Structures are given as C-alpha cells and as structure tokens.
Amino acid sequence: MKIAQVHPGCGIPVPPPSWGAIEKIVWEFICNLNKLGHKTDLRWSNDLQLGEYDIVHVHVANLAIQLAEKGIPYIYQLHDHHVYHYGKESFVYEQNLKAIEGSLISLIPARFLVDYFNNDKCIYFAHGVNPDEFYPLSLHSRPDNPKLLMIANNGLSGNPHFDRKGFTYGLGLAMMNDLEITIAGPSSNKNFLNGHLWMLNYPKLNLVFDLHNDKLLELYHNHDVFVHPTMLEAGHPNLTMIEAAAAGLPIIADWEMETDFHGAWRAPRDVFEMNRGLTDIMTNWDSYREQAINTGKELSWKNRTKELIKIYESV
C-alpha cells in the first residue's frame, strides 16, 4: 500500500528530538510500515490531493476536518485527553467527534473513550514501544532501596499547577519510604514546581528537564520502579508506561480497569495504596520484572503496526 502519515503540525519535528508523543507515534508508524513493505510518507495536510494514497492517516482533529472538506478519505487517530476533561458540550469534543464521523475508521487508544464517543467508527488501538530504543538490562537484581522514576508533562488545560500526572503522590511515596526519586519531563514542569515549592525541600528529589531521546534509556536503567498515578490520559496504557515496562521496570500506576497491563500494580491516587504496591513489587521482584518485559515485547511498535495494516486493509 501507499500510505500518508499526516504531520501533526504542532511545532515539533517528526521524529521529535525530546518531548513529543504524537510525533513519536507518527514516526514509529512510518518506520515500521516501511519495514513491513509499504511505501509510507510524512505529508502536510495542505499538500495532499485526492487519489495520491491508498491510506491517509491523520492524528489531529482540525487536520482531519480539512481532509474531509477536500474529499480525501482518511483514518483518524485521537490523542487528546481534553475531549473528556472539557465534556461533550465543548468545542474540542465537537471537533473530535466531527473528525470521527468523517473518518473511514477512528483509532482510540483508551477503551473508556471508545465508550465515551459511542460511535460505530471508533475502535480501541493501543500504543506501542520501540524495543531497539527501550530494552532491559540483562541483570537487574532486586534493589534494597529502589529508586523511583516519574516521566511526564504535568498540568492541565492551561493550569500549570494542576497535578494531572500525580507528581505529589509519587513524591509522597518516596518520602514515606525515604527513597530517591527522579521526576523528568519538559522544562514546562518548572511551572508546576513553582506552584508546589514544598516539593523542592525533599533532599532525595532529582529533577531532569528536556532530556534528549537518546538519553531516555539510560534514565530508565538507572532507576528501579516507575510511578505513574495519573488521573487523565487519552492513552491507556500511555507511552511512558510501555517504555518503562520494555526497559524492565515494574510499575505503580493508575489506568482504566478495562485494559490489562501485566507487570504493574494498579493503584488509585492514594499514597498508602501505592505503598502497598511497592511492598508487593519488592516482595515479588522477579515476577513483576518478567511480566513487565513481556508486556513491552507484546506491545512493540512492529506488532502494533501489523495490527494497523489489518485495519488499513479492512477499509
């Protein structure tokens, strides 16, 4: 097939040098589709013409609507958690619904969002991981004092101080056990920390900003347990959870009940329940680590792209 992946146009290059979730997904699709024998290009929506490609795959709602206005059939993939946050009366929901209604089929990376839109064109399609970039250390024995890791871009809907990703809960878990914790993400996380200055008083907190992609694996390998008590995601599991699992880290996280994720302890945003999870992980270290690694293998981008090709063929 001849396939166009539409550039998201969010001001971030494809592939992204550091932060950029949608851009990373688009790049992985391009690379793996080409490896699997399909001619795949990165294209700007304005440049596309009807009949150029067998499949046009777009990742941003307003660009999907532009394609529909040009009469170009497309597959849409939703990435925006704001559709749920703002509710069904919001412009962002209406725009994404219009993109879905105009699509051949729409890929939704969270089951609760499939139910939320309640449209026959919506199907669940999980994210993946690149096993060449994220892989476990051959030996990673149970640590006596596990180092915790969080990787996220915090804030919500223009409020940089809102703890959507649960940094305060992760830090609380570290403080409860006198453990080292690293919080990594884009430099915009400084805005969050300026609203939570008490966090900076914990001497075992390490902060990392704007880490280049080629340094991410080193960050995972230098830590033991990934912590992700988020309260709103468009992807279940999201990219960092799968990357952490592929790198061999057991996980403490909160994600939708409808989706299984082996190698992780499911905990609500409750530091005491998270602490129960940490105890269980440390007691059953080898089992959690093995399950996490297997989850990463199952969700490789190559495997996800094989499923994507089946969807392309169906339309």
CSV table of N, CA and C in Angstrom, one decimal, residues 48-195:
chain,number,residue,atom,x,y,z
A,48,LEU,N,-1.8,17.5,0.4
A,48,LEU,CA,-2.4,16.2,0.0
A,48,LEU,C,-3.5,16.5,-1.1
A,49,GLN,N,-3.5,15.6,-2.0
A,49,GLN,CA,-4.6,15.6,-3.1
A,49,GLN,C,-5.3,14.3,-3.1
A,50,LEU,N,-6.6,14.3,-3.5
A,50,LEU,CA,-7.4,13.1,-3.6
A,50,LEU,C,-6.8,12.1,-4.6
A,51,GLY,N,-6.7,10.9,-4.2
A,51,GLY,CA,-6.2,9.8,-5.0
A,51,GLY,C,-4.7,9.6,-5.0
A,52,GLU,N,-3.9,10.4,-4.2
A,52,GLU,CA,-2.5,10.2,-4.2
A,52,GLU,C,-2.1,8.9,-3.4
A,53,TYR,N,-2.9,8.6,-2.4
A,53,TYR,CA,-2.5,7.5,-1.5
A,53,TYR,C,-3.7,6.5,-1.3
A,54,ASP,N,-3.3,5.3,-1.0
A,54,ASP,CA,-4.3,4.3,-0.7
A,54,ASP,C,-4.9,4.5,0.7
A,55,ILE,N,-4.0,5.0,1.6
A,55,ILE,CA,-4.4,5.3,3.0
A,55,ILE,C,-3.8,6.6,3.4
A,56,VAL,N,-4.7,7.5,4.0
A,56,VAL,CA,-4.2,8.7,4.6
A,56,VAL,C,-4.6,8.6,6.1
A,57,HIS,N,-3.6,8.7,7.0
A,57,HIS,CA,-3.7,8.5,8.4
A,57,HIS,C,-3.4,9.9,9.1
A,58,VAL,N,-4.4,10.4,9.8
A,58,VAL,CA,-4.3,11.8,10.3
A,58,VAL,C,-4.5,11.7,11.9
A,59,HIS,N,-3.8,12.6,12.6
A,59,HIS,CA,-3.7,12.4,14.1
A,59,HIS,C,-4.3,13.6,14.8
A,60,VAL,N,-4.7,14.7,14.1
A,60,VAL,CA,-5.2,15.9,14.8
A,60,VAL,C,-6.6,16.2,14.1
A,61,ALA,N,-7.5,16.6,15.0
A,61,ALA,CA,-8.9,16.7,14.6
A,61,ALA,C,-9.1,17.8,13.5
A,62,ASN,N,-8.5,19.0,13.6
A,62,ASN,CA,-8.8,20.0,12.7
A,62,ASN,C,-8.2,19.7,11.3
A,63,LEU,N,-7.1,18.9,11.3
A,63,LEU,CA,-6.5,18.5,10.0
A,63,LEU,C,-7.4,17.4,9.4
A,64,ALA,N,-8.0,16.6,10.2
A,64,ALA,CA,-8.9,15.6,9.6
A,64,ALA,C,-10.1,16.3,9.0
A,65,ILE,N,-10.6,17.3,9.6
A,65,ILE,CA,-11.8,18.0,9.1
A,65,ILE,C,-11.4,18.7,7.7
A,66,GLN,N,-10.1,19.2,7.7
A,66,GLN,CA,-9.6,19.8,6.4
A,66,GLN,C,-9.6,18.8,5.3
A,67,LEU,N,-9.2,17.6,5.6
A,67,LEU,CA,-9.1,16.5,4.6
A,67,LEU,C,-10.6,16.2,4.2
A,68,ALA,N,-11.5,16.1,5.1
A,68,ALA,CA,-12.9,15.8,4.7
A,68,ALA,C,-13.4,16.9,3.8
A,69,GLU,N,-13.1,18.1,4.0
A,69,GLU,CA,-13.6,19.2,3.2
A,69,GLU,C,-13.0,19.1,1.8
A,70,LYS,N,-11.8,18.5,1.6
A,70,LYS,CA,-11.2,18.3,0.3
A,70,LYS,C,-11.6,17.0,-0.3
A,71,GLY,N,-12.5,16.2,0.4
A,71,GLY,CA,-13.0,15.0,-0.1
A,71,GLY,C,-12.0,13.8,-0.1
A,72,ILE,N,-11.0,13.9,0.8
A,72,ILE,CA,-10.0,12.9,0.9
A,72,ILE,C,-10.4,11.9,2.0
A,73,PRO,N,-10.6,10.7,1.7
A,73,PRO,CA,-10.9,9.7,2.8
A,73,PRO,C,-9.7,9.5,3.7
A,74,TYR,N,-9.9,9.3,5.0
A,74,TYR,CA,-8.8,9.2,6.0
A,74,TYR,C,-9.2,8.3,7.1
A,75,ILE,N,-8.2,7.8,7.8
A,75,ILE,CA,-8.3,7.2,9.1
A,75,ILE,C,-7.8,8.2,10.1
A,76,TYR,N,-8.6,8.3,11.2
A,76,TYR,CA,-8.3,9.3,12.2
A,76,TYR,C,-7.8,8.5,13.5
A,77,GLN,N,-6.9,9.1,14.2
A,77,GLN,CA,-6.4,8.6,15.5
A,77,GLN,C,-6.4,9.7,16.5
A,78,LEU,N,-7.2,9.5,17.5
A,78,LEU,CA,-7.4,10.5,18.6
A,78,LEU,C,-6.3,10.4,19.6
A,79,HIS,N,-5.8,11.6,20.1
A,79,HIS,CA,-4.7,11.7,21.1
A,79,HIS,C,-5.0,12.7,22.2
A,80,ASP,N,-6.2,13.3,22.2
A,80,ASP,CA,-6.5,14.4,23.0
A,80,ASP,C,-7.3,14.1,24.2
A,81,HIS,N,-6.7,14.2,25.4
A,81,HIS,CA,-7.5,13.9,26.7
A,81,HIS,C,-8.5,15.0,27.0
A,82,HIS,N,-8.3,16.2,26.4
A,82,HIS,CA,-9.2,17.3,26.6
A,82,HIS,C,-10.7,17.0,26.2
A,83,VAL,N,-10.8,16.1,25.3
A,83,VAL,CA,-12.2,15.8,24.9
A,83,VAL,C,-13.0,15.3,26.1
A,84,TYR,N,-12.4,14.6,27.0
A,84,TYR,CA,-13.1,14.1,28.2
A,84,TYR,C,-13.1,15.2,29.3
A,85,HIS,N,-12.0,15.9,29.4
A,85,HIS,CA,-11.9,16.9,30.5
A,85,HIS,C,-12.9,18.0,30.3
A,86,TYR,N,-13.1,18.5,29.1
A,86,TYR,CA,-14.0,19.6,28.9
A,86,TYR,C,-15.4,19.2,28.7
A,87,GLY,N,-15.7,17.9,28.4
A,87,GLY,CA,-17.0,17.4,28.3
A,87,GLY,C,-17.6,17.5,26.9
A,88,LYS,N,-18.8,16.9,26.8
A,88,LYS,CA,-19.4,16.8,25.5
A,88,LYS,C,-20.1,18.1,25.0
A,89,GLU,N,-20.1,19.1,25.8
A,89,GLU,CA,-20.6,20.4,25.3
A,89,GLU,C,-19.5,21.3,24.8
A,90,SER,N,-18.3,20.8,24.8
A,90,SER,CA,-17.1,21.7,24.5
A,90,SER,C,-16.8,21.6,23.0
A,91,PHE,N,-16.1,22.7,22.5
A,91,PHE,CA,-15.7,22.8,21.1
A,91,PHE,C,-14.7,21.6,20.8
A,92,VAL,N,-13.8,21.3,21.7
A,92,VAL,CA,-12.8,20.3,21.5
A,92,VAL,C,-13.4,18.9,21.3
A,93,TYR,N,-14.5,18.6,22.0
A,93,TYR,CA,-15.2,17.4,21.8
A,93,TYR,C,-15.9,17.4,20.5
A,94,GLU,N,-16.6,18.5,20.2
A,94,GLU,CA,-17.4,18.6,18.9
A,94,GLU,C,-16.5,18.4,17.7
A,95,GLN,N,-15.3,19.0,17.8
A,95,GLN,CA,-14.3,19.0,16.7
A,95,GLN,C,-13.8,17.5,16.5
A,96,ASN,N,-13.5,16.9,17.6
A,96,ASN,CA,-13.0,15.5,17.5
A,96,ASN,C,-14.2,14.5,17.0
A,97,LEU,N,-15.4,14.8,17.5
A,97,LEU,CA,-16.5,14.0,17.0
A,97,LEU,C,-16.7,14.2,15.5
A,98,LYS,N,-16.5,15.4,15.0
A,98,LYS,CA,-16.7,15.7,13.6
A,98,LYS,C,-15.6,14.9,12.8
A,99,ALA,N,-14.4,14.9,13.4
A,99,ALA,CA,-13.3,14.2,12.7
A,99,ALA,C,-13.6,12.7,12.7
A,100,ILE,N,-14.1,12.1,13.8
A,100,ILE,CA,-14.5,10.7,13.8
A,100,ILE,C,-15.6,10.4,12.8
A,101,GLU,N,-16.6,11.2,12.8
A,101,GLU,CA,-17.8,11.0,11.9
A,101,GLU,C,-17.4,11.0,10.4
A,102,GLY,N,-16.4,11.9,10.1
A,102,GLY,CA,-15.9,12.0,8.7
A,102,GLY,C,-14.9,10.9,8.3
A,103,SER,N,-14.5,10.1,9.3
A,103,SER,CA,-13.4,9.1,9.0
A,103,SER,C,-13.9,7.8,8.4
A,104,LEU,N,-13.0,7.1,7.8
A,104,LEU,CA,-13.3,5.7,7.4
A,104,LEU,C,-13.4,4.8,8.7
A,105,ILE,N,-12.5,5.1,9.6
A,105,ILE,CA,-12.5,4.4,10.9
A,105,ILE,C,-11.6,5.2,11.8
A,106,SER,N,-11.8,5.2,13.1
A,106,SER,CA,-11.1,6.0,14.1
A,106,SER,C,-10.5,5.2,15.2
A,107,LEU,N,-9.2,5.4,15.4
A,107,LEU,CA,-8.4,4.6,16.3
A,107,LEU,C,-8.4,5.4,17.7
A,108,ILE,N,-8.8,4.7,18.7
A,108,ILE,CA,-8.9,5.4,20.0
A,108,ILE,C,-8.0,4.6,21.0
A,109,PRO,N,-7.0,5.2,21.6
A,109,PRO,CA,-6.1,4.4,22.5
A,109,PRO,C,-6.5,4.3,23.9
A,110,ALA,N,-7.8,4.4,24.2
A,110,ALA,CA,-8.4,4.1,25.5
A,110,ALA,C,-9.8,3.6,25.4
A,111,ARG,N,-10.1,2.5,26.1
A,111,ARG,CA,-11.4,1.9,25.9
A,111,ARG,C,-12.5,2.8,26.5
A,112,PHE,N,-12.2,3.6,27.5
A,112,PHE,CA,-13.2,4.5,28.1
A,112,PHE,C,-13.6,5.6,27.1
A,113,LEU,N,-12.7,6.0,26.2
A,113,LEU,CA,-13.0,7.0,25.2
A,113,LEU,C,-13.8,6.4,24.1
A,114,VAL,N,-13.6,5.1,23.8
A,114,VAL,CA,-14.5,4.4,22.8
A,114,VAL,C,-15.9,4.5,23.3
A,115,ASP,N,-16.1,4.2,24.5
A,115,ASP,CA,-17.5,4.2,25.1
A,115,ASP,C,-18.0,5.6,25.2
A,116,TYR,N,-17.1,6.6,25.5
A,116,TYR,CA,-17.5,8.0,25.6
A,116,TYR,C,-18.0,8.6,24.3
A,117,PHE,N,-17.4,8.3,23.2
A,117,PHE,CA,-17.9,8.8,21.9
A,117,PHE,C,-19.1,8.0,21.4
A,118,ASN,N,-19.1,6.7,21.7
A,118,ASN,CA,-20.2,5.8,21.4
A,118,ASN,C,-20.6,6.0,19.9
A,119,ASN,N,-19.5,5.8,19.1
A,119,ASN,CA,-19.7,5.9,17.6
A,119,ASN,C,-19.1,4.6,17.0
A,120,ASP,N,-19.9,4.1,16.1
A,120,ASP,CA,-19.5,2.8,15.5
A,120,ASP,C,-18.2,2.8,14.7
A,121,LYS,N,-17.7,4.0,14.4
A,121,LYS,CA,-16.4,4.1,13.7
A,121,LYS,C,-15.2,4.0,14.7
A,122,CYS,N,-15.4,4.1,16.0
A,122,CYS,CA,-14.3,4.1,17.0
A,122,CYS,C,-14.0,2.6,17.4
A,123,ILE,N,-12.7,2.4,17.3
A,123,ILE,CA,-12.1,1.1,17.8
A,123,ILE,C,-10.9,1.3,18.7
A,124,TYR,N,-10.8,0.5,19.7
A,124,TYR,CA,-9.6,0.6,20.6
A,124,TYR,C,-8.3,0.2,19.9
A,125,PHE,N,-7.3,1.0,20.0
A,125,PHE,CA,-6.0,0.7,19.4
A,125,PHE,C,-4.9,1.1,20.3
A,126,ALA,N,-4.2,0.2,20.9
A,126,ALA,CA,-3.2,0.5,22.0
A,126,ALA,C,-1.9,1.1,21.4
A,127,HIS,N,-1.2,1.9,22.2
A,127,HIS,CA,0.1,2.4,21.8
A,127,HIS,C,1.1,1.3,21.9
A,128,GLY,N,2.4,1.7,21.5
A,128,GLY,CA,3.4,0.7,21.5
A,128,GLY,C,4.7,1.2,22.0
A,129,VAL,N,5.8,0.5,21.7
A,129,VAL,CA,7.2,0.9,22.2
A,129,VAL,C,8.2,0.3,21.1
A,130,ASN,N,9.3,1.0,21.0
A,130,ASN,CA,10.4,0.6,20.1
A,130,ASN,C,11.4,-0.2,21.0
A,131,PRO,N,11.4,-1.5,20.7
A,131,PRO,CA,12.3,-2.4,21.5
A,131,PRO,C,13.8,-2.1,21.2
A,132,ASP,N,14.1,-1.5,20.1
A,132,ASP,CA,15.5,-1.1,19.8
A,132,ASP,C,16.0,0.1,20.7
A,133,GLU,N,15.0,0.9,21.1
A,133,GLU,CA,15.3,2.1,21.9
A,133,GLU,C,15.1,1.8,23.4
A,134,PHE,N,14.2,0.9,23.8
A,134,PHE,CA,13.9,0.6,25.2
A,134,PHE,C,14.0,-0.9,25.4
A,135,TYR,N,15.0,-1.3,26.1
A,135,TYR,CA,15.2,-2.8,26.4
A,135,TYR,C,15.7,-2.9,27.8
A,136,PRO,N,15.6,-4.0,28.4
A,136,PRO,CA,16.0,-4.2,29.8
A,136,PRO,C,17.5,-4.5,29.9
A,137,LEU,N,18.1,-4.2,31.1
A,137,LEU,CA,19.4,-4.7,31.4
A,137,LEU,C,19.3,-6.2,31.6
A,138,SER,N,20.4,-6.9,31.2
A,138,SER,CA,20.4,-8.3,31.3
A,138,SER,C,20.3,-8.8,32.7
A,139,LEU,N,20.9,-8.0,33.6
A,139,LEU,CA,20.8,-8.3,35.1
A,139,LEU,C,20.3,-7.1,35.8
A,140,HIS,N,19.3,-7.2,36.6
A,140,HIS,CA,18.8,-6.1,37.4
A,140,HIS,C,18.2,-6.7,38.6
A,141,SER,N,19.0,-7.0,39.6
A,141,SER,CA,18.6,-7.7,40.8
A,141,SER,C,17.8,-6.8,41.7
A,142,ARG,N,17.0,-7.4,42.6
A,142,ARG,CA,16.2,-6.7,43.5
A,142,ARG,C,17.0,-5.7,44.3
A,143,PRO,N,16.7,-4.4,44.2
A,143,PRO,CA,17.4,-3.4,45.0
A,143,PRO,C,17.0,-3.3,46.5
A,144,ASP,N,17.9,-3.0,47.3
A,144,ASP,CA,17.5,-2.8,48.7
A,144,ASP,C,16.7,-1.5,48.9
A,145,ASN,N,17.1,-0.5,48.2
A,145,ASN,CA,16.5,0.8,48.3
A,145,ASN,C,16.1,1.3,46.9
A,146,PRO,N,15.0,0.9,46.4
A,146,PRO,CA,14.6,1.1,45.0
A,146,PRO,C,14.6,2.6,44.7
A,147,LYS,N,15.1,3.0,43.5
A,147,LYS,CA,15.0,4.4,43.1
A,147,LYS,C,13.8,4.5,42.2
A,148,LEU,N,12.9,5.5,42.5
A,148,LEU,CA,11.7,5.7,41.8
A,148,LEU,C,11.8,6.7,40.7
A,149,LEU,N,11.0,6.5,39.6
A,149,LEU,CA,11.1,7.4,38.5
A,149,LEU,C,9.7,7.8,38.0
A,150,MET,N,9.6,9.1,37.7
A,150,MET,CA,8.4,9.6,37.0
A,150,MET,C,8.8,10.4,35.8
A,151,ILE,N,8.1,10.2,34.7
A,151,ILE,CA,8.4,10.9,33.5
A,151,ILE,C,7.0,11.4,32.9
A,152,ALA,N,6.9,12.7,32.8
A,152,ALA,CA,5.6,13.2,32.4
A,152,ALA,C,5.7,14.7,32.2
A,153,ASN,N,4.7,15.3,31.5
A,153,ASN,CA,4.5,16.7,31.3
A,153,ASN,C,3.2,17.1,32.1
A,154,ASN,N,3.4,17.7,33.2
A,154,ASN,CA,2.3,18.0,34.2
A,154,ASN,C,1.5,19.2,33.8
A,155,GLY,N,0.4,19.4,34.5
A,155,GLY,CA,-0.5,20.5,34.3
A,155,GLY,C,-1.7,20.0,33.5
A,156,LEU,N,-2.7,20.9,33.4
A,156,LEU,CA,-4.0,20.5,32.7
A,156,LEU,C,-4.7,21.8,32.3
A,157,SER,N,-5.0,21.9,31.0
A,157,SER,CA,-5.9,22.9,30.4
A,157,SER,C,-5.5,24.3,30.8
A,158,GLY,N,-4.2,24.6,30.6
A,158,GLY,CA,-3.7,25.9,30.9
A,158,GLY,C,-3.4,26.2,32.3
A,159,ASN,N,-3.6,25.3,33.2
A,159,ASN,CA,-3.3,25.4,34.6
A,159,ASN,C,-2.0,24.6,34.9
A,160,PRO,N,-0.8,25.3,34.9
A,160,PRO,CA,0.4,24.5,35.0
A,160,PRO,C,0.6,23.9,36.4
A,161,HIS,N,-0.2,24.3,37.4
A,161,HIS,CA,0.0,23.8,38.7
A,161,HIS,C,-0.9,22.6,39.0
A,162,PHE,N,-1.8,22.3,38.1
A,162,PHE,CA,-2.7,21.1,38.3
A,162,PHE,C,-1.9,19.8,38.2
A,163,ASP,N,-2.1,18.9,39.2
A,163,ASP,CA,-1.2,17.7,39.3
A,163,ASP,C,-1.9,16.6,38.5
A,164,ARG,N,-2.1,16.7,37.2
A,164,ARG,CA,-2.7,15.6,36.4
A,164,ARG,C,-1.9,14.3,36.5
A,165,LYS,N,-0.6,14.4,36.5
A,165,LYS,CA,0.3,13.3,36.4
A,165,LYS,C,0.6,12.7,37.8
A,166,GLY,N,0.3,13.3,38.9
A,166,GLY,CA,0.4,12.8,40.2
A,166,GLY,C,1.8,12.9,40.8
A,167,PHE,N,2.5,14.0,40.4
A,167,PHE,CA,3.9,14.2,41.0
A,167,PHE,C,3.9,14.2,42.5
A,168,THR,N,2.9,14.8,43.1
A,168,THR,CA,2.9,14.9,44.6
A,168,THR,C,2.7,13.6,45.2
A,169,TYR,N,1.9,12.7,44.5
A,169,TYR,CA,1.7,11.3,45.1
A,169,TYR,C,3.0,10.5,45.0
A,170,GLY,N,3.7,10.6,43.8
A,170,GLY,CA,4.9,9.9,43.7
A,170,GLY,C,6.0,10.4,44.7
A,171,LEU,N,6.0,11.7,44.9
A,171,LEU,CA,7.0,12.2,45.9
A,171,LEU,C,6.6,11.8,47.3
A,172,GLY,N,5.3,11.7,47.6
A,172,GLY,CA,4.8,11.2,48.9
A,172,GLY,C,5.2,9.8,49.1
A,173,LEU,N,5.2,9.0,48.1
A,173,LEU,CA,5.6,7.6,48.2
A,173,LEU,C,7.1,7.5,48.5
A,174,ALA,N,7.9,8.3,47.9
A,174,ALA,CA,9.3,8.4,48.1
A,174,ALA,C,9.6,8.8,49.5
A,175,MET,N,8.9,9.9,50.0
A,175,MET,CA,9.1,10.4,51.3
A,175,MET,C,8.7,9.4,52.4
A,176,MET,N,7.6,8.7,52.2
A,176,MET,CA,7.2,7.7,53.1
A,176,MET,C,8.2,6.6,53.4
A,177,ASN,N,9.0,6.3,52.3
A,177,ASN,CA,10.0,5.2,52.4
A,177,ASN,C,11.4,5.7,52.4
A,178,ASP,N,11.6,7.1,52.5
A,178,ASP,CA,13.0,7.7,52.4
A,178,ASP,C,13.8,7.2,51.2
A,179,LEU,N,13.1,7.3,50.0
A,179,LEU,CA,13.7,6.8,48.8
A,179,LEU,C,14.1,7.9,47.9
A,180,GLU,N,15.0,7.7,47.0
A,180,GLU,CA,15.4,8.6,46.0
A,180,GLU,C,14.3,8.6,44.9
A,181,ILE,N,14.0,9.7,44.3
A,181,ILE,CA,13.0,9.8,43.2
A,181,ILE,C,13.4,10.8,42.2
A,182,THR,N,13.3,10.5,40.9
A,182,THR,CA,13.6,11.4,39.8
A,182,THR,C,12.3,11.7,39.1
A,183,ILE,N,12.0,13.0,38.9
A,183,ILE,CA,10.9,13.5,38.1
A,183,ILE,C,11.5,14.1,36.8
A,184,ALA,N,11.2,13.6,35.7
A,184,ALA,CA,11.7,14.0,34.4
A,184,ALA,C,10.6,14.5,33.5
A,185,GLY,N,10.9,15.4,32.6
A,185,GLY,CA,9.9,15.9,31.6
A,185,GLY,C,10.4,17.1,31.0
A,186,PRO,N,9.5,17.8,30.2
A,186,PRO,CA,9.9,19.1,29.6
A,186,PRO,C,10.1,20.2,30.6
A,187,SER,N,10.7,21.2,30.2
A,187,SER,CA,11.0,22.4,31.1
A,187,SER,C,9.8,23.0,31.6
A,188,SER,N,8.6,22.8,30.9
A,188,SER,CA,7.4,23.4,31.4
A,188,SER,C,7.0,22.8,32.8
A,189,ASN,N,7.6,21.7,33.2
A,189,ASN,CA,7.4,21.2,34.6
A,189,ASN,C,7.8,22.2,35.6
A,190,LYS,N,8.7,23.1,35.3
A,190,LYS,CA,9.2,24.1,36.2
A,190,LYS,C,8.0,25.0,36.7
A,191,ASN,N,7.1,25.2,35.8
A,191,ASN,CA,5.9,26.0,36.1
A,191,ASN,C,5.1,25.2,37.2
A,192,PHE,N,5.0,23.9,37.0
A,192,PHE,CA,4.3,23.1,38.0
A,192,PHE,C,5.0,23.2,39.4
A,193,LEU,N,6.3,23.1,39.4
A,193,LEU,CA,7.0,23.1,40.6
A,193,LEU,C,7.0,24.4,41.3
A,194,ASN,N,6.9,25.5,40.5
A,194,ASN,CA,6.7,26.8,41.1
A,194,ASN,C,5.4,27.0,41.9
A,195,GLY,N,4.5,26.1,41.6
A,195,GLY,CA,3.2,26.1,42.4
A,195,GLY,C,3.2,25.1,43.5
